[in-house]
Amino acid sequence: MAKYSTNRGGGGGDGDSCELCGRSTAKLRRANVAGADLLVCPDCAPHGENRHADRKNESTDASRDGSERNRKKRAAQRTAKMYDSAKGDSKHWEEKGTNYEKDRLPYLVSGYGGVVESARQDAGLQLADLADELELDEKQLLAIEQGRATRANVGGSAIRALEERLDVTLVDE
């Protein structure tokens, strides 16, 4: 019969029996079962509360060093990311000289890019020619035609100039 929380083997006191099921074996290990520290056989070990600790203890020192390195690397990456976001330097992604508060992009109609492209082609204008005429950057005009005005930080004045020149409606009022 099995003995509970005696911290010695069950059975005849020889220390080679599972304290949970009473089976005699030489492969006993410690397990915390319902708060009691017992010597249990491999079959009863999954009942212990530290069943995941056994797998962790089987790992080699080399793998522990590798996981420690990965943990430190992730911590350094998180720290660098927090530093960059705390710095708040937006100059690397904003265009120089553009004041987005004064020249806000209005709400645009659905499919505005196709409207601009069709109107430009109907007028017989090349992309570069229209950009020069409106004093816009060619990349901005291309972004508008591709429906990327918001992501390209195009100002509202560029949209209004296109509406006037091409006689189209782009602003959704």
PDB file of C-alpha atoms in Angstrom:
ATOM      1  CA  MET A   1       0.000   0.000   0.000  1.00  0.00           C
ATOM      2  CA  ALA A   2       1.284   3.501  -0.831  1.00  0.00           C
ATOM      3  CA  LYS A   3       2.291   5.943   1.833  1.00  0.00           C
ATOM      4  CA  TYR A   4       1.714   9.698   1.491  1.00  0.00           C
ATOM      5  CA  SER A   5       4.138  12.518   2.387  1.00  0.00           C
ATOM      6  CA  THR A   6       6.590  10.330   4.298  1.00  0.00           C
ATOM      7  CA  ASN A   7       9.504  11.379   2.104  1.00  0.00           C
ATOM      8  CA  ARG A   8      10.740   7.841   2.091  1.00  0.00           C
ATOM      9  CA  GLY A   9       9.845   4.919  -0.060  1.00  0.00           C
ATOM     10  CA  GLY A  10       6.660   3.029   0.516  1.00  0.00           C
ATOM     11  CA  GLY A  11       6.464  -0.654   1.232  1.00  0.00           C
ATOM     12  CA  GLY A  12       9.234  -2.240   3.207  1.00  0.00           C
ATOM     13  CA  GLY A  13      11.128   1.001   3.917  1.00  0.00           C
ATOM     14  CA  ASP A  14      13.830   0.214   1.369  1.00  0.00           C
ATOM     15  CA  GLY A  15      13.186   3.514  -0.520  1.00  0.00           C
ATOM     16  CA  ASP A  16      12.617   2.039  -3.975  1.00  0.00           C
ATOM     17  CA  SER A  17       8.807   2.042  -4.099  1.00  0.00           C
ATOM     18  CA  CYS A  18       6.507   4.758  -5.450  1.00  0.00           C
ATOM     19  CA  GLU A  19       4.789   6.591  -2.612  1.00  0.00           C
ATOM     20  CA  LEU A  20       1.710   7.149  -4.778  1.00  0.00           C
ATOM     21  CA  CYS A  21       1.007   3.717  -6.303  1.00  0.00           C
ATOM     22  CA  GLY A  22       3.394   1.471  -4.309  1.00  0.00           C
ATOM     23  CA  ARG A  23       5.152   0.028  -7.363  1.00  0.00           C
ATOM     24  CA  SER A  24       8.787  -0.959  -6.827  1.00  0.00           C
ATOM     25  CA  THR A  25      11.207   0.761  -9.216  1.00  0.00           C
ATOM     26  CA  ALA A  26      14.680   2.236  -9.228  1.00  0.00           C
ATOM     27  CA  LYS A  27      13.554   5.251 -11.295  1.00  0.00           C
ATOM     28  CA  LEU A  28      11.906   7.348  -8.602  1.00  0.00           C
ATOM     29  CA  ARG A  29      11.755  11.127  -8.726  1.00  0.00           C
ATOM     30  CA  ARG A  30      10.424  13.844  -6.463  1.00  0.00           C
ATOM     31  CA  ALA A  31       7.000  15.294  -7.247  1.00  0.00           C
ATOM     32  CA  ASN A  32       4.722  17.650  -5.376  1.00  0.00           C
ATOM     33  CA  VAL A  33       1.324  15.943  -5.433  1.00  0.00           C
ATOM     34  CA  ALA A  34      -1.493  17.923  -3.811  1.00  0.00           C
ATOM     35  CA  GLY A  35       0.986  19.744  -1.599  1.00  0.00           C
ATOM     36  CA  ALA A  36       2.865  16.632  -0.503  1.00  0.00           C
ATOM     37  CA  ASP A  37       6.477  16.057  -1.550  1.00  0.00           C
ATOM     38  CA  LEU A  38       6.597  12.419  -2.699  1.00  0.00           C
ATOM     39  CA  LEU A  39       8.961   9.987  -4.376  1.00  0.00           C
ATOM     40  CA  VAL A  40       7.012   8.725  -7.385  1.00  0.00           C
ATOM     41  CA  CYS A  41       7.549   6.404 -10.325  1.00  0.00           C
ATOM     42  CA  PRO A  42       7.620   7.713 -13.934  1.00  0.00           C
ATOM     43  CA  ASP A  43       3.966   6.686 -14.406  1.00  0.00           C
ATOM     44  CA  CYS A  44       2.811   8.749 -11.414  1.00  0.00           C
ATOM     45  CA  ALA A  45       5.098  11.732 -12.073  1.00  0.00           C
ATOM     46  CA  PRO A  46       2.585  13.422 -14.433  1.00  0.00           C
ATOM     47  CA  HIS A  47       0.271  13.791 -11.427  1.00  0.00           C
ATOM     48  CA  GLY A  48       2.792  16.049  -9.711  1.00  0.00           C
ATOM     49  CA  GLU A  49       2.448  19.841  -9.730  1.00  0.00           C
ATOM     50  CA  ASN A  50       6.024  20.247 -10.934  1.00  0.00           C
ATOM     51  CA  ARG A  51       5.610  18.050 -14.027  1.00  0.00           C
ATOM     52  CA  HIS A  52       6.802  20.889 -16.290  1.00  0.00           C
ATOM     53  CA  ALA A  53       9.848  21.496 -14.118  1.00  0.00           C
ATOM     54  CA  ASP A  54      11.108  18.002 -14.924  1.00  0.00           C
ATOM     55  CA  ARG A  55      11.269  18.858 -18.614  1.00  0.00           C
ATOM     56  CA  LYS A  56      13.020  22.134 -17.872  1.00  0.00           C
ATOM     57  CA  ASN A  57      15.615  20.418 -15.702  1.00  0.00           C
ATOM     58  CA  GLU A  58      16.446  18.016 -18.517  1.00  0.00           C
ATOM     59  CA  SER A  59      17.705  20.832 -20.726  1.00  0.00           C
ATOM     60  CA  THR A  60      21.454  21.213 -21.028  1.00  0.00           C
ATOM     61  CA  ASP A  61      23.498  24.145 -19.820  1.00  0.00           C
ATOM     62  CA  ALA A  62      24.207  25.105 -23.428  1.00  0.00           C
ATOM     63  CA  SER A  63      20.532  25.504 -24.242  1.00  0.00           C
ATOM     64  CA  ARG A  64      20.014  27.525 -21.049  1.00  0.00           C
ATOM     65  CA  ASP A  65      22.822  29.832 -22.130  1.00  0.00           C
ATOM     66  CA  GLY A  66      21.178  30.201 -25.560  1.00  0.00           C
ATOM     67  CA  SER A  67      17.801  31.057 -24.099  1.00  0.00           C
ATOM     68  CA  GLU A  68      19.465  33.512 -21.717  1.00  0.00           C
ATOM     69  CA  ARG A  69      21.134  35.162 -24.703  1.00  0.00           C
ATOM     70  CA  ASN A  70      17.813  35.341 -26.582  1.00  0.00           C
ATOM     71  CA  ARG A  71      16.095  36.821 -23.544  1.00  0.00           C
ATOM     72  CA  LYS A  72      18.777  39.494 -23.228  1.00  0.00           C
ATOM     73  CA  LYS A  73      18.594  40.225 -26.956  1.00  0.00           C
ATOM     74  CA  ARG A  74      14.812  40.673 -26.813  1.00  0.00           C
ATOM     75  CA  ALA A  75      15.165  42.930 -23.777  1.00  0.00           C
ATOM     76  CA  ALA A  76      17.721  45.084 -25.607  1.00  0.00           C
ATOM     77  CA  GLN A  77      15.455  45.319 -28.661  1.00  0.00           C
ATOM     78  CA  ARG A  78      12.498  46.377 -26.522  1.00  0.00           C
ATOM     79  CA  THR A  79      14.630  48.989 -24.780  1.00  0.00           C
ATOM     80  CA  ALA A  80      15.835  50.400 -28.103  1.00  0.00           C
ATOM     81  CA  LYS A  81      12.268  50.530 -29.432  1.00  0.00           C
ATOM     82  CA  MET A  82      11.087  52.376 -26.329  1.00  0.00           C
ATOM     83  CA  TYR A  83      13.997  54.813 -26.618  1.00  0.00           C
ATOM     84  CA  ASP A  84      13.175  55.574 -30.257  1.00  0.00           C
ATOM     85  CA  SER A  85       9.495  56.149 -29.539  1.00  0.00           C
ATOM     86  CA  ALA A  86      10.257  58.301 -26.475  1.00  0.00           C
ATOM     87  CA  LYS A  87      12.624  60.461 -28.467  1.00  0.00           C
ATOM     88  CA  GLY A  88       9.710  61.646 -30.609  1.00  0.00           C
ATOM     89  CA  ASP A  89      11.833  62.813 -33.519  1.00  0.00           C
ATOM     90  CA  SER A  90       9.507  62.846 -36.524  1.00  0.00           C
ATOM     91  CA  LYS A  91      11.843  64.704 -38.861  1.00  0.00           C
ATOM     92  CA  HIS A  92      12.908  61.502 -40.593  1.00  0.00           C
ATOM     93  CA  TRP A  93       9.403  60.887 -41.967  1.00  0.00           C
ATOM     94  CA  GLU A  94       7.974  64.374 -42.469  1.00  0.00           C
ATOM     95  CA  GLU A  95       8.617  66.416 -45.545  1.00  0.00           C
ATOM     96  CA  LYS A  96      10.501  69.631 -44.988  1.00  0.00           C
ATOM     97  CA  GLY A  97       8.458  72.782 -45.095  1.00  0.00           C
ATOM     98  CA  THR A  98       5.033  71.120 -45.029  1.00  0.00           C
ATOM     99  CA  ASN A  99       2.679  72.347 -42.354  1.00  0.00           C
ATOM    100  CA  TYR A 100      -0.055  69.732 -42.094  1.00  0.00           C
ATOM    101  CA  GLU A 101      -2.142  71.775 -39.658  1.00  0.00           C
ATOM    102  CA  LYS A 102      -2.567  74.599 -42.168  1.00  0.00           C
ATOM    103  CA  ASP A 103      -2.878  72.370 -45.261  1.00  0.00           C
ATOM    104  CA  ARG A 104      -5.036  69.474 -44.073  1.00  0.00           C
ATOM    105  CA  LEU A 105      -6.117  66.819 -46.522  1.00  0.00           C
ATOM    106  CA  PRO A 106      -9.932  66.873 -46.813  1.00  0.00           C
ATOM    107  CA  TYR A 107     -12.118  63.769 -46.990  1.00  0.00           C
ATOM    108  CA  LEU A 108     -11.851  62.420 -50.519  1.00  0.00           C
ATOM    109  CA  VAL A 109     -14.446  60.687 -52.682  1.00  0.00           C
ATOM    110  CA  SER A 110     -14.168  56.957 -53.177  1.00  0.00           C
ATOM    111  CA  GLY A 111     -11.957  56.102 -56.154  1.00  0.00           C
ATOM    112  CA  TYR A 112     -10.422  59.582 -56.349  1.00  0.00           C
ATOM    113  CA  GLY A 113      -7.201  58.192 -57.838  1.00  0.00           C
ATOM    114  CA  GLY A 114      -8.917  56.801 -60.908  1.00  0.00           C
ATOM    115  CA  VAL A 115     -10.871  60.047 -61.354  1.00  0.00           C
ATOM    116  CA  VAL A 116      -7.638  62.076 -61.393  1.00  0.00           C
ATOM    117  CA  GLU A 117      -5.847  59.677 -63.729  1.00  0.00           C
ATOM    118  CA  SER A 118      -8.747  59.564 -66.221  1.00  0.00           C
ATOM    119  CA  ALA A 119      -9.166  63.349 -66.188  1.00  0.00           C
ATOM    120  CA  ARG A 120      -5.434  63.878 -66.721  1.00  0.00           C
ATOM    121  CA  GLN A 121      -5.363  61.452 -69.652  1.00  0.00           C
ATOM    122  CA  ASP A 122      -8.525  62.975 -71.166  1.00  0.00           C
ATOM    123  CA  ALA A 123      -6.813  66.372 -70.997  1.00  0.00           C
ATOM    124  CA  GLY A 124      -3.842  64.882 -72.877  1.00  0.00           C
ATOM    125  CA  LEU A 125      -1.369  65.648 -70.099  1.00  0.00           C
ATOM    126  CA  GLN A 126       1.574  63.595 -68.958  1.00  0.00           C
ATOM    127  CA  LEU A 127       2.152  63.097 -65.244  1.00  0.00           C
ATOM    128  CA  ALA A 128       5.325  65.214 -65.246  1.00  0.00           C
ATOM    129  CA  ASP A 129       3.664  68.032 -67.231  1.00  0.00           C
ATOM    130  CA  LEU A 130       0.714  68.297 -64.835  1.00  0.00           C
ATOM    131  CA  ALA A 131       3.011  68.147 -61.811  1.00  0.00           C
ATOM    132  CA  ASP A 132       5.131  70.999 -63.219  1.00  0.00           C
ATOM    133  CA  GLU A 133       2.061  73.066 -64.085  1.00  0.00           C
ATOM    134  CA  LEU A 134       0.616  72.725 -60.569  1.00  0.00           C
ATOM    135  CA  GLU A 135       4.048  73.014 -58.927  1.00  0.00           C
ATOM    136  CA  LEU A 136       3.671  69.605 -57.299  1.00  0.00           C
ATOM    137  CA  ASP A 137       6.198  66.879 -56.792  1.00  0.00           C
ATOM    138  CA  GLU A 138       5.673  64.164 -59.402  1.00  0.00           C
ATOM    139  CA  LYS A 139       5.723  61.529 -56.648  1.00  0.00           C
ATOM    140  CA  GLN A 140       2.846  63.281 -54.889  1.00  0.00           C
ATOM    141  CA  LEU A 141       0.770  63.354 -58.061  1.00  0.00           C
ATOM    142  CA  LEU A 142       1.484  59.677 -58.676  1.00  0.00           C
ATOM    143  CA  ALA A 143       0.460  58.903 -55.096  1.00  0.00           C
ATOM    144  CA  ILE A 144      -2.833  60.726 -55.631  1.00  0.00           C
ATOM    145  CA  GLU A 145      -3.506  58.773 -58.825  1.00  0.00           C
ATOM    146  CA  GLN A 146      -2.740  55.524 -56.994  1.00  0.00           C
ATOM    147  CA  GLY A 147      -5.106  56.420 -54.143  1.00  0.00           C
ATOM    148  CA  ARG A 148      -2.322  56.944 -51.599  1.00  0.00           C
ATOM    149  CA  ALA A 149      -2.782  60.650 -50.863  1.00  0.00           C
ATOM    150  CA  THR A 150      -3.103  60.143 -47.109  1.00  0.00           C
ATOM    151  CA  ARG A 151      -0.060  57.891 -46.791  1.00  0.00           C
ATOM    152  CA  ALA A 152       2.015  60.196 -49.025  1.00  0.00           C
ATOM    153  CA  ASN A 153       1.137  63.216 -46.828  1.00  0.00           C
ATOM    154  CA  VAL A 154      -0.364  65.170 -49.702  1.00  0.00           C
ATOM    155  CA  GLY A 155      -1.780  68.511 -48.596  1.00  0.00           C
ATOM    156  CA  GLY A 156      -5.289  69.760 -49.240  1.00  0.00           C
ATOM    157  CA  SER A 157      -4.011  72.534 -51.502  1.00  0.00           C
ATOM    158  CA  ALA A 158      -2.732  69.934 -53.992  1.00  0.00           C
ATOM    159  CA  ILE A 159      -6.176  68.291 -54.108  1.00  0.00           C
ATOM    160  CA  ARG A 160      -7.930  71.634 -54.601  1.00  0.00           C
ATOM    161  CA  ALA A 161      -5.478  72.589 -57.383  1.00  0.00           C
ATOM    162  CA  LEU A 162      -6.181  69.291 -59.160  1.00  0.00           C
ATOM    163  CA  GLU A 163      -9.944  69.794 -58.823  1.00  0.00           C
ATOM    164  CA  GLU A 164      -9.673  73.252 -60.363  1.00  0.00           C
ATOM    165  CA  ARG A 165      -7.264  72.330 -63.185  1.00  0.00           C
ATOM    166  CA  LEU A 166      -8.957  69.083 -64.226  1.00  0.00           C
ATOM    167  CA  ASP A 167     -12.528  70.211 -63.427  1.00  0.00           C
ATOM    168  CA  VAL A 168     -13.279  67.174 -61.257  1.00  0.00           C
ATOM    169  CA  THR A 169     -14.734  66.655 -57.790  1.00  0.00           C
ATOM    170  CA  LEU A 170     -12.352  64.957 -55.369  1.00  0.00           C
ATOM    171  CA  VAL A 171     -13.470  66.322 -51.995  1.00  0.00           C
ATOM    172  CA  ASP A 172     -16.322  64.489 -50.320  1.00  0.00           C
ATOM    173  CA  GLU A 173     -18.401  67.195 -48.658  1.00  0.00           C
TER     174      GLU A 173
END
